[in-house]
Amino acid sequence: MCSSDLVPVLWFYVLIAGTNAPAVRAFIMVAFVLARGLLRLPGSPLAALVAAAGVTLLLDPRELFSSGFQLSYLVVLGLVLMGSPLGERWVARWRPFTDRPMVDWGWLHHGVLGGGRAFLRSLAATVSALVTSTPATIAIFGLFTPASVVANLVIVPLSSAAITAGFLALLAGVGGVGFLASVFNHAAALLIVVMDWLVVHGTALPFAWYPAD
């Protein structure tokens, strides 16, 4: 699916979510990033992020004072400025099986290489998100949440799988395949239940969070 196809699909999700402020804010951010490639314009993710923030504030200047806006843009700013370069640096150092020529690698070797790279990029993203959002989290909620690094490594893949299952359910429903739609809907529901259980029980673990000023 190309960039021009993704934008209306994402807006469809926003309509399903009820066009609430967080959904519209996320859509604007993603739309500006996709627009760079679609229009073949020079630029950077940081420029796209600044433009998206400007449009969001033009639509509703009160967003500047909302915790959702502040945290969203702080986290994405951290991903752009810190998470991506940090992830690439860690990936460059991930060189397993250096004593074995790559032409002799099997599926297990390639799996370890690819899996390690994916994990390191995810870890870099969660660390950067924690670093950039911690001041605002403490100021707004009075909490410091070190366990969020581990939580994101688990919850983000599960939430992505749940969204994918929901989208497949929509496609199956539109295509008239009711059985598959039901299967995907139940899969999404199961993933959501698992995520809810993990969050509820994870916050009860020692050292998961601390009151902070």
mmCIF file of C-alpha atoms in Angstrom:
data_model
loop_
_atom_site.group_PDB
_atom_site.id
_atom_site.type_symbol
_atom_site.label_atom_id
_atom_site.label_comp_id
_atom_site.label_asym_id
_atom_site.label_seq_id
_atom_site.Cartn_x
_atom_site.Cartn_y
_atom_site.Cartn_z
ATOM 1 C CA MET A 1 0.000 0.000 0.000
ATOM 2 C CA CYS A 2 1.462 3.386 -1.008
ATOM 3 C CA SER A 3 1.350 6.664 0.957
ATOM 4 C CA SER A 4 -1.624 8.010 -0.993
ATOM 5 C CA ASP A 5 -3.641 4.934 0.006
ATOM 6 C CA LEU A 6 -2.652 5.076 3.672
ATOM 7 C CA VAL A 7 -4.036 8.555 4.369
ATOM 8 C CA PRO A 8 -7.728 7.745 3.680
ATOM 9 C CA VAL A 9 -7.362 4.430 5.529
ATOM 10 C CA LEU A 10 -6.009 6.243 8.570
ATOM 11 C CA TRP A 11 -8.787 8.824 8.378
ATOM 12 C CA PHE A 12 -11.273 5.952 8.302
ATOM 13 C CA TYR A 13 -9.797 4.797 11.620
ATOM 14 C CA VAL A 14 -10.165 8.337 12.997
ATOM 15 C CA LEU A 15 -13.852 8.309 12.050
ATOM 16 C CA ILE A 16 -14.277 4.946 13.780
ATOM 17 C CA ALA A 17 -12.613 6.383 16.895
ATOM 18 C CA GLY A 18 -15.118 9.237 16.913
ATOM 19 C CA THR A 19 -12.809 12.030 15.626
ATOM 20 C CA ASN A 20 -11.642 12.725 19.164
ATOM 21 C CA ALA A 21 -8.677 15.025 19.766
ATOM 22 C CA PRO A 22 -6.003 12.298 20.288
ATOM 23 C CA ALA A 23 -7.033 10.462 17.103
ATOM 24 C CA VAL A 24 -7.068 13.636 14.993
ATOM 25 C CA ARG A 25 -3.723 14.719 16.475
ATOM 26 C CA ALA A 26 -2.121 11.376 15.614
ATOM 27 C CA PHE A 27 -3.612 11.477 12.105
ATOM 28 C CA ILE A 28 -2.164 14.931 11.414
ATOM 29 C CA MET A 29 1.288 13.800 12.573
ATOM 30 C CA VAL A 30 1.290 10.706 10.370
ATOM 31 C CA ALA A 31 -0.249 12.555 7.404
ATOM 32 C CA PHE A 32 2.540 15.148 7.385
ATOM 33 C CA VAL A 33 5.228 12.461 7.549
ATOM 34 C CA LEU A 34 3.591 10.592 4.654
ATOM 35 C CA ALA A 35 3.140 13.810 2.673
ATOM 36 C CA ARG A 36 6.914 14.245 2.359
ATOM 37 C CA GLY A 37 7.207 11.050 0.361
ATOM 38 C CA LEU A 38 3.930 11.481 -1.490
ATOM 39 C CA LEU A 39 4.797 14.986 -2.754
ATOM 40 C CA ARG A 40 8.501 14.105 -3.180
ATOM 41 C CA LEU A 41 9.502 17.108 -1.083
ATOM 42 C CA PRO A 42 12.860 17.493 0.672
ATOM 43 C CA GLY A 43 12.683 17.705 4.425
ATOM 44 C CA SER A 44 13.025 15.771 7.614
ATOM 45 C CA PRO A 45 10.733 14.051 10.127
ATOM 46 C CA LEU A 46 11.446 16.933 12.515
ATOM 47 C CA ALA A 47 10.159 19.491 9.986
ATOM 48 C CA ALA A 48 7.070 17.360 9.389
ATOM 49 C CA LEU A 49 6.487 17.146 13.145
ATOM 50 C CA VAL A 50 6.747 20.927 13.568
ATOM 51 C CA ALA A 51 4.336 21.478 10.673
ATOM 52 C CA ALA A 52 1.880 18.976 12.153
ATOM 53 C CA ALA A 53 2.029 20.722 15.531
ATOM 54 C CA GLY A 54 1.369 24.060 13.831
ATOM 55 C CA VAL A 55 -1.704 22.754 12.006
ATOM 56 C CA THR A 56 -3.004 21.102 15.181
ATOM 57 C CA LEU A 57 -2.719 24.403 17.075
ATOM 58 C CA LEU A 58 -4.336 26.328 14.234
ATOM 59 C CA LEU A 59 -7.332 24.005 14.437
ATOM 60 C CA ASP A 60 -7.514 24.343 18.225
ATOM 61 C CA PRO A 61 -4.994 26.597 20.064
ATOM 62 C CA ARG A 62 -6.187 25.179 23.406
ATOM 63 C CA GLU A 63 -4.425 21.924 22.533
ATOM 64 C CA LEU A 64 -1.133 23.550 23.570
ATOM 65 C CA PHE A 65 -2.224 23.341 27.206
ATOM 66 C CA SER A 66 -3.490 19.757 27.092
ATOM 67 C CA SER A 67 -1.399 16.984 28.600
ATOM 68 C CA GLY A 68 -2.159 14.768 25.594
ATOM 69 C CA PHE A 69 -0.667 17.259 23.129
ATOM 70 C CA GLN A 70 2.400 17.892 25.265
ATOM 71 C CA LEU A 71 3.146 14.217 25.875
ATOM 72 C CA SER A 72 2.423 13.167 22.292
ATOM 73 C CA TYR A 73 4.777 15.667 20.738
ATOM 74 C CA LEU A 74 7.456 15.204 23.403
ATOM 75 C CA VAL A 75 7.511 11.450 22.803
ATOM 76 C CA VAL A 76 7.549 11.757 19.006
ATOM 77 C CA LEU A 77 10.233 14.460 19.239
ATOM 78 C CA GLY A 78 12.297 12.057 21.332
ATOM 79 C CA LEU A 79 11.810 9.292 18.766
ATOM 80 C CA VAL A 80 12.945 11.576 15.934
ATOM 81 C CA LEU A 81 15.933 13.201 17.655
ATOM 82 C CA MET A 82 17.081 10.386 19.929
ATOM 83 C CA GLY A 83 15.306 7.095 19.306
ATOM 84 C CA SER A 84 16.153 6.673 15.627
ATOM 85 C CA PRO A 85 19.883 7.538 15.823
ATOM 86 C CA LEU A 86 20.287 5.584 19.064
ATOM 87 C CA GLY A 87 18.624 2.549 17.502
ATOM 88 C CA GLU A 88 20.871 2.716 14.431
ATOM 89 C CA ARG A 89 23.943 2.991 16.645
ATOM 90 C CA TRP A 90 22.952 -0.078 18.661
ATOM 91 C CA VAL A 91 22.040 -2.031 15.522
ATOM 92 C CA ALA A 92 25.446 -1.251 14.004
ATOM 93 C CA ARG A 93 27.063 -2.864 17.043
ATOM 94 C CA TRP A 94 24.849 -5.964 16.897
ATOM 95 C CA ARG A 95 27.027 -8.373 14.960
ATOM 96 C CA PRO A 96 26.409 -11.947 16.108
ATOM 97 C CA PHE A 97 28.277 -14.918 14.681
ATOM 98 C CA THR A 98 31.205 -12.783 13.484
ATOM 99 C CA ASP A 99 33.386 -15.900 13.343
ATOM 100 C CA ARG A 100 31.077 -17.497 10.774
ATOM 101 C CA PRO A 101 30.846 -16.289 7.135
ATOM 102 C CA MET A 102 27.357 -15.044 6.280
ATOM 103 C CA VAL A 103 27.188 -17.308 3.238
ATOM 104 C CA ASP A 104 27.187 -20.245 5.683
ATOM 105 C CA TRP A 105 24.375 -18.846 7.832
ATOM 106 C CA GLY A 106 21.132 -20.746 8.228
ATOM 107 C CA TRP A 107 17.664 -19.506 9.071
ATOM 108 C CA LEU A 108 18.494 -19.479 12.798
ATOM 109 C CA HIS A 109 21.476 -17.165 12.297
ATOM 110 C CA HIS A 110 19.468 -14.753 10.155
ATOM 111 C CA GLY A 111 16.626 -14.932 12.683
ATOM 112 C CA VAL A 112 18.963 -13.974 15.540
ATOM 113 C CA LEU A 113 20.381 -11.110 13.479
ATOM 114 C CA GLY A 114 16.982 -9.739 12.433
ATOM 115 C CA GLY A 115 15.341 -10.347 15.798
ATOM 116 C CA GLY A 116 18.183 -8.617 17.617
ATOM 117 C CA ARG A 117 17.984 -5.610 15.329
ATOM 118 C CA ALA A 118 14.218 -5.317 15.813
ATOM 119 C CA PHE A 119 14.589 -5.617 19.602
ATOM 120 C CA LEU A 120 17.351 -2.994 19.767
ATOM 121 C CA ARG A 121 15.342 -0.521 17.681
ATOM 122 C CA SER A 122 12.311 -1.064 19.932
ATOM 123 C CA LEU A 123 14.442 -0.696 23.053
ATOM 124 C CA ALA A 124 15.976 2.534 21.752
ATOM 125 C CA ALA A 125 12.491 3.886 21.015
ATOM 126 C CA THR A 126 11.172 3.037 24.487
ATOM 127 C CA VAL A 127 14.234 4.471 26.234
ATOM 128 C CA SER A 128 13.997 7.721 24.260
ATOM 129 C CA ALA A 129 10.262 7.932 24.964
ATOM 130 C CA LEU A 130 10.912 7.503 28.697
ATOM 131 C CA VAL A 131 13.679 10.113 28.731
ATOM 132 C CA THR A 132 11.706 12.767 26.846
ATOM 133 C CA SER A 133 8.342 12.182 28.526
ATOM 134 C CA THR A 134 9.543 11.802 32.133
ATOM 135 C CA PRO A 135 9.694 15.549 32.987
ATOM 136 C CA ALA A 136 6.158 16.098 31.693
ATOM 137 C CA THR A 137 4.877 12.889 33.321
ATOM 138 C CA ILE A 138 6.243 13.989 36.677
ATOM 139 C CA ALA A 139 4.912 17.535 36.276
ATOM 140 C CA ILE A 140 1.435 16.471 35.136
ATOM 141 C CA PHE A 141 0.802 13.204 36.995
ATOM 142 C CA GLY A 142 3.374 13.268 39.802
ATOM 143 C CA LEU A 143 4.740 9.860 38.769
ATOM 144 C CA PHE A 144 8.011 8.362 37.592
ATOM 145 C CA THR A 145 7.457 5.089 35.703
ATOM 146 C CA PRO A 146 10.699 3.177 35.014
ATOM 147 C CA ALA A 147 8.734 -0.001 34.239
ATOM 148 C CA SER A 148 7.347 1.661 31.117
ATOM 149 C CA VAL A 149 10.491 0.619 29.223
ATOM 150 C CA VAL A 150 9.683 -3.061 29.737
ATOM 151 C CA ALA A 151 5.935 -2.473 29.361
ATOM 152 C CA ASN A 152 6.314 -0.819 25.959
ATOM 153 C CA LEU A 153 8.399 -3.703 24.638
ATOM 154 C CA VAL A 154 5.440 -5.988 25.388
ATOM 155 C CA ILE A 155 2.381 -3.773 24.929
ATOM 156 C CA VAL A 156 3.336 -2.075 21.644
ATOM 157 C CA PRO A 157 3.635 -5.348 19.647
ATOM 158 C CA LEU A 158 0.405 -6.627 21.196
ATOM 159 C CA SER A 159 -1.455 -3.406 20.387
ATOM 160 C CA SER A 160 -0.138 -3.482 16.819
ATOM 161 C CA ALA A 161 -1.403 -7.044 16.469
ATOM 162 C CA ALA A 162 -4.802 -6.017 17.889
ATOM 163 C CA ILE A 163 -5.101 -3.121 15.417
ATOM 164 C CA THR A 164 -4.141 -5.416 12.549
ATOM 165 C CA ALA A 165 -6.711 -7.981 13.627
ATOM 166 C CA GLY A 166 -9.376 -5.281 13.808
ATOM 167 C CA PHE A 167 -8.514 -4.029 10.329
ATOM 168 C CA LEU A 168 -8.639 -7.574 8.932
ATOM 169 C CA ALA A 169 -12.030 -8.028 10.593
ATOM 170 C CA LEU A 170 -13.271 -4.900 8.805
ATOM 171 C CA LEU A 171 -11.992 -6.190 5.467
ATOM 172 C CA ALA A 172 -13.560 -9.588 6.044
ATOM 173 C CA GLY A 173 -16.861 -7.959 6.980
ATOM 174 C CA VAL A 174 -16.862 -5.741 3.891
ATOM 175 C CA GLY A 175 -15.989 -8.787 1.799
ATOM 176 C CA GLY A 176 -18.931 -10.697 3.213
ATOM 177 C CA VAL A 177 -16.804 -13.329 4.953
ATOM 178 C CA GLY A 178 -18.575 -13.259 8.293
ATOM 179 C CA PHE A 179 -16.726 -16.236 9.748
ATOM 180 C CA LEU A 180 -13.316 -14.643 9.244
ATOM 181 C CA ALA A 181 -14.574 -11.311 10.577
ATOM 182 C CA SER A 182 -15.688 -13.067 13.757
ATOM 183 C CA VAL A 183 -12.338 -14.844 14.098
ATOM 184 C CA PHE A 184 -10.355 -11.622 13.735
ATOM 185 C CA ASN A 185 -12.684 -9.748 16.088
ATOM 186 C CA HIS A 186 -12.258 -12.422 18.748
ATOM 187 C CA ALA A 187 -8.487 -12.360 18.239
ATOM 188 C CA ALA A 188 -8.438 -8.575 18.716
ATOM 189 C CA ALA A 189 -10.634 -8.862 21.811
ATOM 190 C CA LEU A 190 -8.345 -11.519 23.296
ATOM 191 C CA LEU A 191 -5.286 -9.339 22.717
ATOM 192 C CA ILE A 192 -7.001 -6.382 24.390
ATOM 193 C CA VAL A 193 -7.909 -8.534 27.405
ATOM 194 C CA VAL A 194 -4.294 -9.711 27.652
ATOM 195 C CA MET A 195 -3.003 -6.130 27.470
ATOM 196 C CA ASP A 196 -5.463 -5.006 30.139
ATOM 197 C CA TRP A 197 -4.389 -7.869 32.427
ATOM 198 C CA LEU A 198 -0.717 -7.054 31.933
ATOM 199 C CA VAL A 199 -1.222 -3.366 32.695
ATOM 200 C CA VAL A 200 -3.330 -3.986 35.816
ATOM 201 C CA HIS A 201 -0.955 -6.571 37.264
ATOM 202 C CA GLY A 202 2.193 -4.850 36.001
ATOM 203 C CA THR A 203 1.472 -1.639 37.890
ATOM 204 C CA ALA A 204 1.271 -3.680 41.098
ATOM 205 C CA LEU A 205 4.852 -4.930 40.738
ATOM 206 C CA PRO A 206 7.604 -3.451 42.933
ATOM 207 C CA PHE A 207 9.609 -0.608 41.380
ATOM 208 C CA ALA A 208 7.052 -0.196 38.556
ATOM 209 C CA TRP A 209 6.366 3.433 39.492
ATOM 210 C CA TYR A 210 7.188 6.028 42.146
ATOM 211 C CA PRO A 211 5.542 9.248 43.316
ATOM 212 C CA ALA A 212 7.749 12.112 42.120
ATOM 213 C CA ASP A 213 7.988 15.912 42.206
#
